[in-house]
Structure formats: C-alpha cells, structure tokens
CSV table of C-alpha atoms and ligand atoms in Angstrom, one decimal:
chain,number,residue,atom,x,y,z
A,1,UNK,CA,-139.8,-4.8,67.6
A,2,UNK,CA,-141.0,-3.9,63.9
A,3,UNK,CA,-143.2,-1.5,63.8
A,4,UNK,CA,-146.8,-1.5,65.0
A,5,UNK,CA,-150.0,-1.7,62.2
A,6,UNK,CA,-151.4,1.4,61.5
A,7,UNK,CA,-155.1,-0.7,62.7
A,8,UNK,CA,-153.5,-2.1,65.9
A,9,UNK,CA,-154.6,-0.6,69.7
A,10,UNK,CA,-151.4,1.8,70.7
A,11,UNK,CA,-151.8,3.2,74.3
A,12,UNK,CA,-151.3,6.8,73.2
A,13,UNK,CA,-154.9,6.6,71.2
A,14,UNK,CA,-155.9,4.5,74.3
A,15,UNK,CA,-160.2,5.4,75.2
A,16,UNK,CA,-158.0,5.7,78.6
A,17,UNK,CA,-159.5,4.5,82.3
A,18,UNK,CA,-162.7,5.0,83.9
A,19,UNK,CA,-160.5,7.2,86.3
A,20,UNK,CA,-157.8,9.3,84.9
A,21,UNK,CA,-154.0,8.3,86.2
A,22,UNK,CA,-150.7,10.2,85.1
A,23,UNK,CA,-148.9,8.4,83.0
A,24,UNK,CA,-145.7,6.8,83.4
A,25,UNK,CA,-142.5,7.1,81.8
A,26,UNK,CA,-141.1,3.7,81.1
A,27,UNK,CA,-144.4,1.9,81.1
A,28,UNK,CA,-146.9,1.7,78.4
A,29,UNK,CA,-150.4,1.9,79.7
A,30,UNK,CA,-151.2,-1.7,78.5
A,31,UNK,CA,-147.9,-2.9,80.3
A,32,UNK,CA,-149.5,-0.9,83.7
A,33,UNK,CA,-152.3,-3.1,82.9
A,34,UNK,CA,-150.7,-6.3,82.5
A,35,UNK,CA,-149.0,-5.7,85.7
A,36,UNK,CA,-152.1,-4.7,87.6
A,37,UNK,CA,-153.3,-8.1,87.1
A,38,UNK,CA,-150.2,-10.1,87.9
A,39,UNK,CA,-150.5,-8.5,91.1
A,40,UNK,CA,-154.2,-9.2,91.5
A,41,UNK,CA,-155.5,-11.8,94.2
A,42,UNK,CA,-157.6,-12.8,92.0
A,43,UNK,CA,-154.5,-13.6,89.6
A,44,UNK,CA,-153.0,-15.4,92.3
A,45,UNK,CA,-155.8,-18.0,93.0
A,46,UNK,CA,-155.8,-19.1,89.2
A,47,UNK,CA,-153.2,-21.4,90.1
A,48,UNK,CA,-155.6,-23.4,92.6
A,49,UNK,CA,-159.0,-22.9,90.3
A,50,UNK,CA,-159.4,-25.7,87.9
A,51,UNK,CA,-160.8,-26.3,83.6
A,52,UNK,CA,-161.1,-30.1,83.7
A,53,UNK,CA,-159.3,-31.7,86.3
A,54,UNK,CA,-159.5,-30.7,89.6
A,55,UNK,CA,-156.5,-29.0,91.4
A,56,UNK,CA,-156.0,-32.7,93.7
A,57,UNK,CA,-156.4,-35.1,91.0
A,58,UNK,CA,-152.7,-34.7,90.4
A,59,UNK,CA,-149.6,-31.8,89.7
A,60,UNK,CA,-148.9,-32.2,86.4
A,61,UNK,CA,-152.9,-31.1,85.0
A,62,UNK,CA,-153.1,-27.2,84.0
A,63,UNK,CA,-155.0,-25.0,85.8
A,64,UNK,CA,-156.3,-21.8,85.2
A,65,UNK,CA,-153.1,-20.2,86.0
A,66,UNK,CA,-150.9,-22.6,83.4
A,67,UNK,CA,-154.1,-21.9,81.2
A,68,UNK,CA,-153.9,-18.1,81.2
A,69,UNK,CA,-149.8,-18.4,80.9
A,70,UNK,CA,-150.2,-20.5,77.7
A,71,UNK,CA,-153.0,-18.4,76.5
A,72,UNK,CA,-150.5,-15.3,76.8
A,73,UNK,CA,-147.7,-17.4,75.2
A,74,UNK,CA,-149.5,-17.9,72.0
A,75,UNK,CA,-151.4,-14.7,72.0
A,76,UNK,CA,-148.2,-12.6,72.0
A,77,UNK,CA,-146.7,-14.6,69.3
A,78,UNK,CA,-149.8,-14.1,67.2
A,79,UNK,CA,-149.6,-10.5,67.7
A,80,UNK,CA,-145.9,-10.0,66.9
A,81,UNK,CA,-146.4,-12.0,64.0
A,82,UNK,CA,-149.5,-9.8,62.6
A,83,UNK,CA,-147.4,-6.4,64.3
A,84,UNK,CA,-150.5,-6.1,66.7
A,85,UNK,CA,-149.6,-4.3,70.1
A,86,UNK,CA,-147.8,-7.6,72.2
A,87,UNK,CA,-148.6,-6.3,76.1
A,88,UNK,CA,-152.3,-6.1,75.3
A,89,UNK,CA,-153.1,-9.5,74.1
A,90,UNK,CA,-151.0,-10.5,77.5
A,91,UNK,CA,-153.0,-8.2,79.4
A,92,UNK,CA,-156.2,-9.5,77.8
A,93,UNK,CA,-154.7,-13.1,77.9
A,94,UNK,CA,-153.8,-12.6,81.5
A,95,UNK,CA,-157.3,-11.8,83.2
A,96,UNK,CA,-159.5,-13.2,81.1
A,97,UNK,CA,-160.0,-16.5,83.2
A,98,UNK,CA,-160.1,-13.8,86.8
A,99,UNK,CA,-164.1,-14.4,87.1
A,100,UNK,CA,-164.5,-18.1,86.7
A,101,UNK,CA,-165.2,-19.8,89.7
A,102,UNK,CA,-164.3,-22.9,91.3
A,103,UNK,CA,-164.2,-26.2,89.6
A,104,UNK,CA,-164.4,-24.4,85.5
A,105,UNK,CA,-167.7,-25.2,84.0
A,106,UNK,CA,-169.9,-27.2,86.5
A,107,UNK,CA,-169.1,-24.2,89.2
A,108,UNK,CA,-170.3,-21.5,86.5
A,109,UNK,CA,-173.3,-23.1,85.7
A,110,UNK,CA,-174.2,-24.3,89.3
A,111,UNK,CA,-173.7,-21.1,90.2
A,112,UNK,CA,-175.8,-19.7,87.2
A,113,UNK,CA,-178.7,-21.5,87.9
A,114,UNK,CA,-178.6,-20.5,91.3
A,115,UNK,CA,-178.7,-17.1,90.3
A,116,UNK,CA,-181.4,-17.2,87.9
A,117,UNK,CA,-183.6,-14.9,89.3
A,118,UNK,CA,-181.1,-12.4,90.5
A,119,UNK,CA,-179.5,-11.4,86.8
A,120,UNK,CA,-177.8,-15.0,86.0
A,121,UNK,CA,-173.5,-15.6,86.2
A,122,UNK,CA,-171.5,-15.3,83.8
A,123,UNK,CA,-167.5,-15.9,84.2
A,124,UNK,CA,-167.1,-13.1,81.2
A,125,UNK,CA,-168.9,-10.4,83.1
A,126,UNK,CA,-167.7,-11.4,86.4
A,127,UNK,CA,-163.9,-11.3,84.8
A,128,UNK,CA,-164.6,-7.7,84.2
A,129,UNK,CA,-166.6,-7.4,87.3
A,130,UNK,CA,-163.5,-8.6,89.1
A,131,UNK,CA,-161.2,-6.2,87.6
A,132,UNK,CA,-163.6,-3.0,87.7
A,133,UNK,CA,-165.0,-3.5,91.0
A,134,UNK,CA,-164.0,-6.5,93.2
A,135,UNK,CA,-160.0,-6.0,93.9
A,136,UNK,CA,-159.9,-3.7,96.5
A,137,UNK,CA,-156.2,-2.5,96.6
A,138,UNK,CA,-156.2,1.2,95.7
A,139,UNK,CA,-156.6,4.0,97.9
A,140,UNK,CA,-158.2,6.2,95.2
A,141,UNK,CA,-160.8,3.6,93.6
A,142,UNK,CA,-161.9,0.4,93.3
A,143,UNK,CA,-161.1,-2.7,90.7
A,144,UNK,CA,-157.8,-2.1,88.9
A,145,UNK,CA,-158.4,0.9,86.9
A,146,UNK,CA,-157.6,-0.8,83.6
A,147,UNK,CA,-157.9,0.7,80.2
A,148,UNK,CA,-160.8,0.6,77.8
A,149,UNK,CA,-158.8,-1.9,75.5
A,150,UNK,CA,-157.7,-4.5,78.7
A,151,UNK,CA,-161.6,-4.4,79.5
A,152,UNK,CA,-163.5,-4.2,76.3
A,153,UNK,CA,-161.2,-7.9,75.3
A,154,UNK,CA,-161.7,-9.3,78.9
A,155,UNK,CA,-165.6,-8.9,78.0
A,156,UNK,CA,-165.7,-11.5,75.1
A,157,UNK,CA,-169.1,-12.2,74.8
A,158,UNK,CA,-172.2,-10.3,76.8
A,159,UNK,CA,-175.9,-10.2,76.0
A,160,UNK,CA,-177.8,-6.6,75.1
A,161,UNK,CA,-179.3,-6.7,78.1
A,162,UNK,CA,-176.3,-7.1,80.3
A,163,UNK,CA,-174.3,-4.8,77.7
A,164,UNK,CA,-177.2,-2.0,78.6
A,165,UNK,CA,-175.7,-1.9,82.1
A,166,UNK,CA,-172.2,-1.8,80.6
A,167,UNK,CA,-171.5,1.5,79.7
A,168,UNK,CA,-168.5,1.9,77.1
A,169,UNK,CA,-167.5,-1.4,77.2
A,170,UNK,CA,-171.1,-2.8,76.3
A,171,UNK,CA,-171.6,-0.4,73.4
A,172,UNK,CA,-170.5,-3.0,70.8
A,173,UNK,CA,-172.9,-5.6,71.8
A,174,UNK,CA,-175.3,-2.9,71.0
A,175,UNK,CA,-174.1,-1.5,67.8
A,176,UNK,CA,-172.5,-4.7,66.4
A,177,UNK,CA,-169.2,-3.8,66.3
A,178,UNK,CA,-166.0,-5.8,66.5
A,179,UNK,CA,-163.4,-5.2,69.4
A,180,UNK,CA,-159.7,-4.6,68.6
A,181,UNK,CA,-157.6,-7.1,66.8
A,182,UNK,CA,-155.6,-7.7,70.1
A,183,UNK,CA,-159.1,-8.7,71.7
A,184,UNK,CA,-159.8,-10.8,68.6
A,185,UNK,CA,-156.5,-12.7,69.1
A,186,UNK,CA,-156.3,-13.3,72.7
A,187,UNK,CA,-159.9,-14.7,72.2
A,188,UNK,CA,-158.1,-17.3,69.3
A,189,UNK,CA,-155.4,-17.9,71.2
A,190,UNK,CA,-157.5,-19.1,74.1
A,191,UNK,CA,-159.2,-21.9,72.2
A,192,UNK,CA,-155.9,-23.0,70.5
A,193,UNK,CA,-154.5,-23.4,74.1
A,194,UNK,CA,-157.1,-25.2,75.7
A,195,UNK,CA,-158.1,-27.6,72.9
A,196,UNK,CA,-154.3,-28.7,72.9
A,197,UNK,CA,-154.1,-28.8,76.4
A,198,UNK,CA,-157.4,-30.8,77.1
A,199,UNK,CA,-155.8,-33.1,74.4
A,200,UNK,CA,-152.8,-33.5,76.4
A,201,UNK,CA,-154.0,-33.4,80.2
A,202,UNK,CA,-157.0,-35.9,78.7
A,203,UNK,CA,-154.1,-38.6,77.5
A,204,UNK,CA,-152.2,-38.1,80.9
A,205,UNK,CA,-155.3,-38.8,82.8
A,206,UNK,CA,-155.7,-42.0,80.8
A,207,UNK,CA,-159.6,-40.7,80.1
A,208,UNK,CA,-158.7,-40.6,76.4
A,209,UNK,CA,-156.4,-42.6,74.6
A,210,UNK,CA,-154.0,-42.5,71.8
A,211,UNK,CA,-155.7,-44.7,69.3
A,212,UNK,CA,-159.3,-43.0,69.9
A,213,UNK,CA,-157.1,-39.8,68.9
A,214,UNK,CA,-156.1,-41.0,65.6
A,215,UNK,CA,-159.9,-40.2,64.4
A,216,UNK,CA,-159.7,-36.9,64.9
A,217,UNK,CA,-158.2,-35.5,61.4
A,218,UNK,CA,-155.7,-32.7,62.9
A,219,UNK,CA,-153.9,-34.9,65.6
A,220,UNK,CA,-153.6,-37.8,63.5
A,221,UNK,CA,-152.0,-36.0,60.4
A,222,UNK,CA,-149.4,-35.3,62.7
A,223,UNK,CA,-148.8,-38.0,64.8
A,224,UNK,CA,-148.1,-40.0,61.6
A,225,UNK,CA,-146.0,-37.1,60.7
A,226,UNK,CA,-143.5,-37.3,64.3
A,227,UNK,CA,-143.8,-41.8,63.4
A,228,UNK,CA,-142.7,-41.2,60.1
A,229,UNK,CA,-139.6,-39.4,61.2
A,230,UNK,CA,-138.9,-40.7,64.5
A,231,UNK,CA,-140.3,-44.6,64.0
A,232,UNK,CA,-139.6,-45.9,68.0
A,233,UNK,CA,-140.6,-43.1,69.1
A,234,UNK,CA,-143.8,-43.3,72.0
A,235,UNK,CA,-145.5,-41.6,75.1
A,236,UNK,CA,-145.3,-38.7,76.1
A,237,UNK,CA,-142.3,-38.0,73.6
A,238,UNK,CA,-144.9,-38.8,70.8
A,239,UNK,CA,-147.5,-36.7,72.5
A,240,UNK,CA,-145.6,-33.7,73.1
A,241,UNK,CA,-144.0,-34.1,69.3
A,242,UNK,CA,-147.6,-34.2,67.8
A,243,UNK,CA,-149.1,-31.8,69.9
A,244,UNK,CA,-146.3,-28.9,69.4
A,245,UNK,CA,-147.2,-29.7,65.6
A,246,UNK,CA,-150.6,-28.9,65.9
A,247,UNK,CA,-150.1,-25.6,67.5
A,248,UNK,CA,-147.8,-24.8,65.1
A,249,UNK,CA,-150.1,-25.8,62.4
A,250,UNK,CA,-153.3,-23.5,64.1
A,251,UNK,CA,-151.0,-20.8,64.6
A,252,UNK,CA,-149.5,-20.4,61.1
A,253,UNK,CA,-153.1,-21.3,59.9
A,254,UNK,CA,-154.7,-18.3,61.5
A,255,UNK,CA,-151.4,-15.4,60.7
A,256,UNK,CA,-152.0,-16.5,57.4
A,257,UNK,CA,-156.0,-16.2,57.4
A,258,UNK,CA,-156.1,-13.3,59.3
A,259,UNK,CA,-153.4,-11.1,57.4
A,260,UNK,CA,-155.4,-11.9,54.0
A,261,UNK,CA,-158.5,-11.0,56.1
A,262,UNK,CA,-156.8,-7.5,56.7
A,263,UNK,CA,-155.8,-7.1,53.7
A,264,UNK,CA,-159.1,-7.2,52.1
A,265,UNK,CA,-161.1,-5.2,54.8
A,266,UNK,CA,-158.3,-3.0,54.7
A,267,UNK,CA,-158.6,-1.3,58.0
A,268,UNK,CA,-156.9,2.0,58.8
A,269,UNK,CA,-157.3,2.0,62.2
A,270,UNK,CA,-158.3,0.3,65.5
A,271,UNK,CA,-162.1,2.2,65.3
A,272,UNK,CA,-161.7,0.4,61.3
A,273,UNK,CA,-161.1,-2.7,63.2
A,274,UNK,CA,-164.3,-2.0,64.8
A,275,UNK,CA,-166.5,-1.2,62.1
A,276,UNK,CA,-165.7,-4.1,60.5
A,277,UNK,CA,-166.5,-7.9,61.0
A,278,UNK,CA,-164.1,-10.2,63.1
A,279,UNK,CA,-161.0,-10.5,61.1
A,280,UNK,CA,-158.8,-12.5,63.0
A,281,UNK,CA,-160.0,-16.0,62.4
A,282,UNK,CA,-158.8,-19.4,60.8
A,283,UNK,CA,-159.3,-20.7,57.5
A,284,UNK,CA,-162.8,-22.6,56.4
A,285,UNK,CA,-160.5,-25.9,56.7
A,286,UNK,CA,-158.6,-25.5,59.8
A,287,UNK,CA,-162.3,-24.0,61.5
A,288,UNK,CA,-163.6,-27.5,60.6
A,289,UNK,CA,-160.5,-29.5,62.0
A,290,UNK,CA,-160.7,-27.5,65.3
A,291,UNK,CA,-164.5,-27.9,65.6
A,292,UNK,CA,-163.9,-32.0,65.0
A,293,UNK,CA,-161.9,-31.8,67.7
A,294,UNK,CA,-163.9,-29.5,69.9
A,295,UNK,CA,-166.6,-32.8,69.3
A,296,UNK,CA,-164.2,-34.8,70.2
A,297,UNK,CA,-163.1,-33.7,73.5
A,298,UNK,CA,-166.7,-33.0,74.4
A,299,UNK,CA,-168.1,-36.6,74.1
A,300,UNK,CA,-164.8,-38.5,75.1
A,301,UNK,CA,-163.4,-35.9,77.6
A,302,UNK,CA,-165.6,-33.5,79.3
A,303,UNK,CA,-168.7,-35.7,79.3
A,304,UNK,CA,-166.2,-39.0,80.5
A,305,UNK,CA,-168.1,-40.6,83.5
A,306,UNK,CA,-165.5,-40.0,85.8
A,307,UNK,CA,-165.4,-35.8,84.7
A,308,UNK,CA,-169.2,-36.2,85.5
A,309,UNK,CA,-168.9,-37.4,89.0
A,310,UNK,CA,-166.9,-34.5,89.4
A,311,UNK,CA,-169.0,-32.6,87.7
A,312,UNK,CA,-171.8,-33.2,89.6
A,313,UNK,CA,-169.9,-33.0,93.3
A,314,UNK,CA,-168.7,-29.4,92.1
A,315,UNK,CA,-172.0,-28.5,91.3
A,316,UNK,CA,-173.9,-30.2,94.8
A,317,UNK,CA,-171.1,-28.1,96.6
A,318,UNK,CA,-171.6,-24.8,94.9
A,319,UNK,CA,-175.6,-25.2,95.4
A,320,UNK,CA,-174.9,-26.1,99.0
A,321,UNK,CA,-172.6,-22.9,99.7
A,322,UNK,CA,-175.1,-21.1,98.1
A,323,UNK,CA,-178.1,-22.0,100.1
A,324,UNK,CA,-176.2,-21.4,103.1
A,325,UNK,CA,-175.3,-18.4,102.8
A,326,UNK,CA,-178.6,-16.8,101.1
A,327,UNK,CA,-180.3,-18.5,104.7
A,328,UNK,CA,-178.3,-16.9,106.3
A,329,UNK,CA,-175.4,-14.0,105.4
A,330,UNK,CA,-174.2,-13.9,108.4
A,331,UNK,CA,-172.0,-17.2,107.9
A,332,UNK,CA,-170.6,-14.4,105.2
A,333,UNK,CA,-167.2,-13.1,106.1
A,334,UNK,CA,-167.8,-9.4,107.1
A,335,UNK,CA,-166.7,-7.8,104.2
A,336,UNK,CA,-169.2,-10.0,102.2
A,337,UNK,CA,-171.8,-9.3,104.7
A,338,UNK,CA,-171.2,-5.4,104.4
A,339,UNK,CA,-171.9,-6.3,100.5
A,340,UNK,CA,-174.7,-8.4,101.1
A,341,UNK,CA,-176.5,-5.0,102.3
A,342,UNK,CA,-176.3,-4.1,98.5
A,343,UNK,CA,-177.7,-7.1,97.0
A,344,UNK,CA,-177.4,-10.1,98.9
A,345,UNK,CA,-177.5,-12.8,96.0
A,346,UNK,CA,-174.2,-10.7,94.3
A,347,UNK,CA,-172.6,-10.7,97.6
A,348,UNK,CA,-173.4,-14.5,98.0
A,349,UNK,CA,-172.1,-15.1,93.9
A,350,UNK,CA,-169.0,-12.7,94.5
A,351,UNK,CA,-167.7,-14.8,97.6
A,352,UNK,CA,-168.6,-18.4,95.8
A,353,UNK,CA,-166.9,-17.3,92.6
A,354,UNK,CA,-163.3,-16.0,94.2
A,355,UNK,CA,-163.2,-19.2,96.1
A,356,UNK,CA,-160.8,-21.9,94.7
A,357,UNK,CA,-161.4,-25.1,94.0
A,358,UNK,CA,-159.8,-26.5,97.2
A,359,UNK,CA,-161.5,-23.5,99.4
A,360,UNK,CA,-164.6,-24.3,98.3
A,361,UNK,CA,-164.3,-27.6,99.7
A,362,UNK,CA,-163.3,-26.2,102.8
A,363,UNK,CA,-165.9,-23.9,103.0
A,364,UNK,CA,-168.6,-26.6,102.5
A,365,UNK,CA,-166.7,-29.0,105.0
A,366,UNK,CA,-166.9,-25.8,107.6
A,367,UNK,CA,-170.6,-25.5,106.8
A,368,UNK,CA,-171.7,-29.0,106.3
A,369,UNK,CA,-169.7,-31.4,108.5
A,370,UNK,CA,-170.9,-31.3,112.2
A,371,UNK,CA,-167.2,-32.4,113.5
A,372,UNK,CA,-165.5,-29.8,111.8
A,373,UNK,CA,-164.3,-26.8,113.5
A,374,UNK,CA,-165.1,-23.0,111.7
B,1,MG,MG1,-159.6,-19.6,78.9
C-alpha cells in the first residue's frame, strides 16, 4: 500500500470512541470498526431489506446487503486511488444502509410521517442510532463503540436541530464544516453504485428498457461504444459491458476531479479537510450526466406503476404496524415494551425499522389476519 495523504483520517489521530477500548495489535481501529459491523444483526438483515425491488420479486435484484457490498467495492478503490485510508470508507460503506427500514423509501417515509409529531425518521440518524445505541452485544456498553470517523461518515446529512442533540458528531452541521475525505467518498461511491445498479436491476425487471436507455447521454455513449467493438453482441452481455463502462467512466471522472480539487485547497490535514468545502466530487459535466440519469430512473423507474403499487402496500403495512403497536405496546416484544417505557413512539419506530422486508409482512399478517396464528 503506498503511503497514506498527509489530509487522510489515520486511526492513530482517530477523535477515538465514546468509550475508551485498549487497542489492538494487529488491527487498526477502523478495521475493529469495519468488523463490528460485519458482525452486527443489523448487518445481517441487510440482505433481506430491500432499495427498489422487494426481496420476493425475484434472486437476482440487489438488496441492501449487495448494495452496501458494491458501495464498499467502489469506495475502497476510490480511496486507494486518492491514498485515502481504505478500511474506513469500508467501514463507512458498510453501515451506512444499517437504519433504513423495510421496503427502502416508501418504509422511511411511511414511517416518517408516522412519526411526525414525535421528532420525524430519518434512515441517516437511525444508521447511527443503530450503531451507537441499538446493538446490544457488549457487556461494557451499548451500540458498537465505533470511532468518531466510522460515525461522523455514517451521519451524511442531519438537520441543526437534530445535530443539537448530536454531540461530536453533529458539530459540523453546526459550524459548516466538511467531514473527512473517507466520509466524502463513501458518500460518492454510494450514488455511483446505486444509479448503476437501478439501471441494471430496472432492465432485468423489464420496467425499463434498452432503447428508452439510449436517451440518457452516459449510458448511451457507451453502449455504442461495447456495439462498435463487439457488433452481435446483446442482453445482458451488452448490459453488463455498458454498464462496467460507466462505472469506470464515474470513477476515473471523480479521482481525477477530486485530486485537482485537493490540490487547489491544499489541505494539510484531516481537520484541513474539514475546514474546507466538499472536495471529493465530480466534474461540472459528469455531475450533469449523473443528474440526467438520476431523472431518468426517477420518472421511468421508481415512479413505474408497478414500483408504486408496491410502494403504496409498503407504506399501508408500515402505517398499520404502527398503529398497532402505539394502541397497544403490549403486542411489543418485551424488550421493545421495556423501551417503550422510555418513549413509546421510538420504541414503536426502533422495532418497525429493524424489521425486514419479509418480517414486516409477517408481522402485519400476525396482527391483521384473524386466521393466522401469533
Ligand atoms: Mg446506500
């Protein structure tokens, strides 16, 4: 491994954990982190918690598990390439999906509105809520004990009002700073996985199609490009050809953006990375590519009839759970009921939002359906 920017995060200068751990020899602290996750629960039910499709609609669709793995993929690669330190952007890249709840979108804001007057949900805050609070596997406190850096990139965005009640990690919401460049990335390299991947999972579901592609700038530049050199080639040959291209194309795109980025802020350190403005970011003409493409997944993809109906059921079943158990908490599980003594609605928001997508379902069938046993 060359060696590390003089402005990247290094786990020796780490702002450390909320509770102070020896250290290890052999591990870095942001590999301790990483690995803390892995081993979460909440890590494990990615795999059955959905972005788009969801988890029954078929085997080969990510989920947020795939999602986070791609995410990491990319991220690390960014960071090698710009000498930024590699088992933080995984450990970022990792957990940052570990608060959304079932069924991706529709379930947050279902679940949002439904906590409206109770301090809103937010799959950011509950990410770090998750890891700061809600695994409860260590004897000495709970959450995961994760370092300043694994949290303050885990909490992307965060209004000042929630960043009040934040502590460390909500300082830069109030002071306008930047997080690391490690945060920075692992937030990029999120948005380059999904926008591919919707692209991809949208074709295989047969909601979007090949030809309605071929107006959106960066995936038709290079589909002609894999034609040109491979003339019978189709399917999902041609897709995956094409769609390799374009990651390749965002990821040079923004090494290339962000190293002249750093080389004109000219940061000396991390806390320089932090005074300064975002530098990790794309160029003004791959920002616009992305952003026609973002447009075109939203009106062909996620707003496709048949993602509505989902939509809609995910959201009818989250309301419905939620009622339930605000009627009543004791349909809660007890540990949720011994958490509902706290605040009931968290409690109520805490339980809905671990769920999967297919325990969810469950859960309301249990509820809801008079022939069903509990
Ligand atoms: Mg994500």
């Amino acid at each position: 491994m060359t060696e590390l920017a003089s402005y990247a995060a290094k786990p020796e200068t780490s702002h450390g954990r909320r509770y102070a751990e020896p250290t290890l020899i052999g591990r870095n602290e942001f590999q301790r982190d990483r690995d803390r996750i892995i081993h979460s629960s909440a890590f494990r039910r990615l795999e059955y918690k959905t972005q788009v499709f969801v988890n029954h609609e078929g085997d080969l669709f990510r989920t947020r598990l795939t999602h986070s793995l791609e995410v990491a993929q990319i991220g690390r690669g960014i960071a090698r390439n710009l000498n930024l330190h590699e088992d933080l952007v995984e450990a970022i890249a990792l957990a940052h999906d570990l608060g959304h709840t079932p069924f991706g979108h529709a379930g947050q804001d279902a679940l949002n509105a439904c906590m409206k007057e109770h301090g809103g949900f937010e799959h950011n805050l509950q990410s770090l809520r998750v890891v700061d609070e809600l695994e409860q596997k260590y004897a000495e406190f709970d959450g995961l004990n994760l370092t300043f850096e694994t949290r303050e990139g885990i909490l992307k965005h965060c209004s000042r009002e929630n960043a009040k009640t934040l502590g460390d990690v909500g300082e830069r919401f109030l002071k306008g700073e930047s997080p690391s460049l490690e945060a920075q990335v692992a937030n990029l390299a999120d948005e380059i996985a999904y926008n591919n991947h919707d692209v991809d999972d949208g074709l295989r579901s047969g909601l979007i199609t090949l030809e309605q592609l071929t107006e959106v700038s960066l995936f038709a530049r290079y589909m002609a490009e894999v034609q040109t050199r491979y003339p019978d080639i189709a399917g999902r040959r041609l897709i995956h050809e094409t769609i390799r291209r374009m990651i390749n194309a965002q990821v040079t795109d923004l090494c290339q953006q962000s190293t002249a980025n750093i080389v004109a802020s000219n940061p000396k350190t991390v806390d320089g990375v932090r005074a300064a403005k975002p530098l990790i970011a794309f160029s003004p003409s791959m920002q616009q590519e992305q952003l026609a493409l973002k447009r075109f997944l939203r009106k062909n993809l996620y707003q496709h009839y048949k993602v509505n109906r989902m939509s809609s059921k995910a959201a009818r079943i989250v309301r419905d759970l939620y009622a339930a158990f605000i009627e009543d908490t004791g349909l809660l599980p007890d540990d949720f009921q011994s958490m509902a003594k706290a605040g009931q609605a968290r409690a109520v928001a805490d339980y809905i939002a671990g769920m999967t997508d297919r325990y969810a379902m469950l859960e309301h069938r249990r509820l809801f359906a008079v022939e069903e046993n509990t």
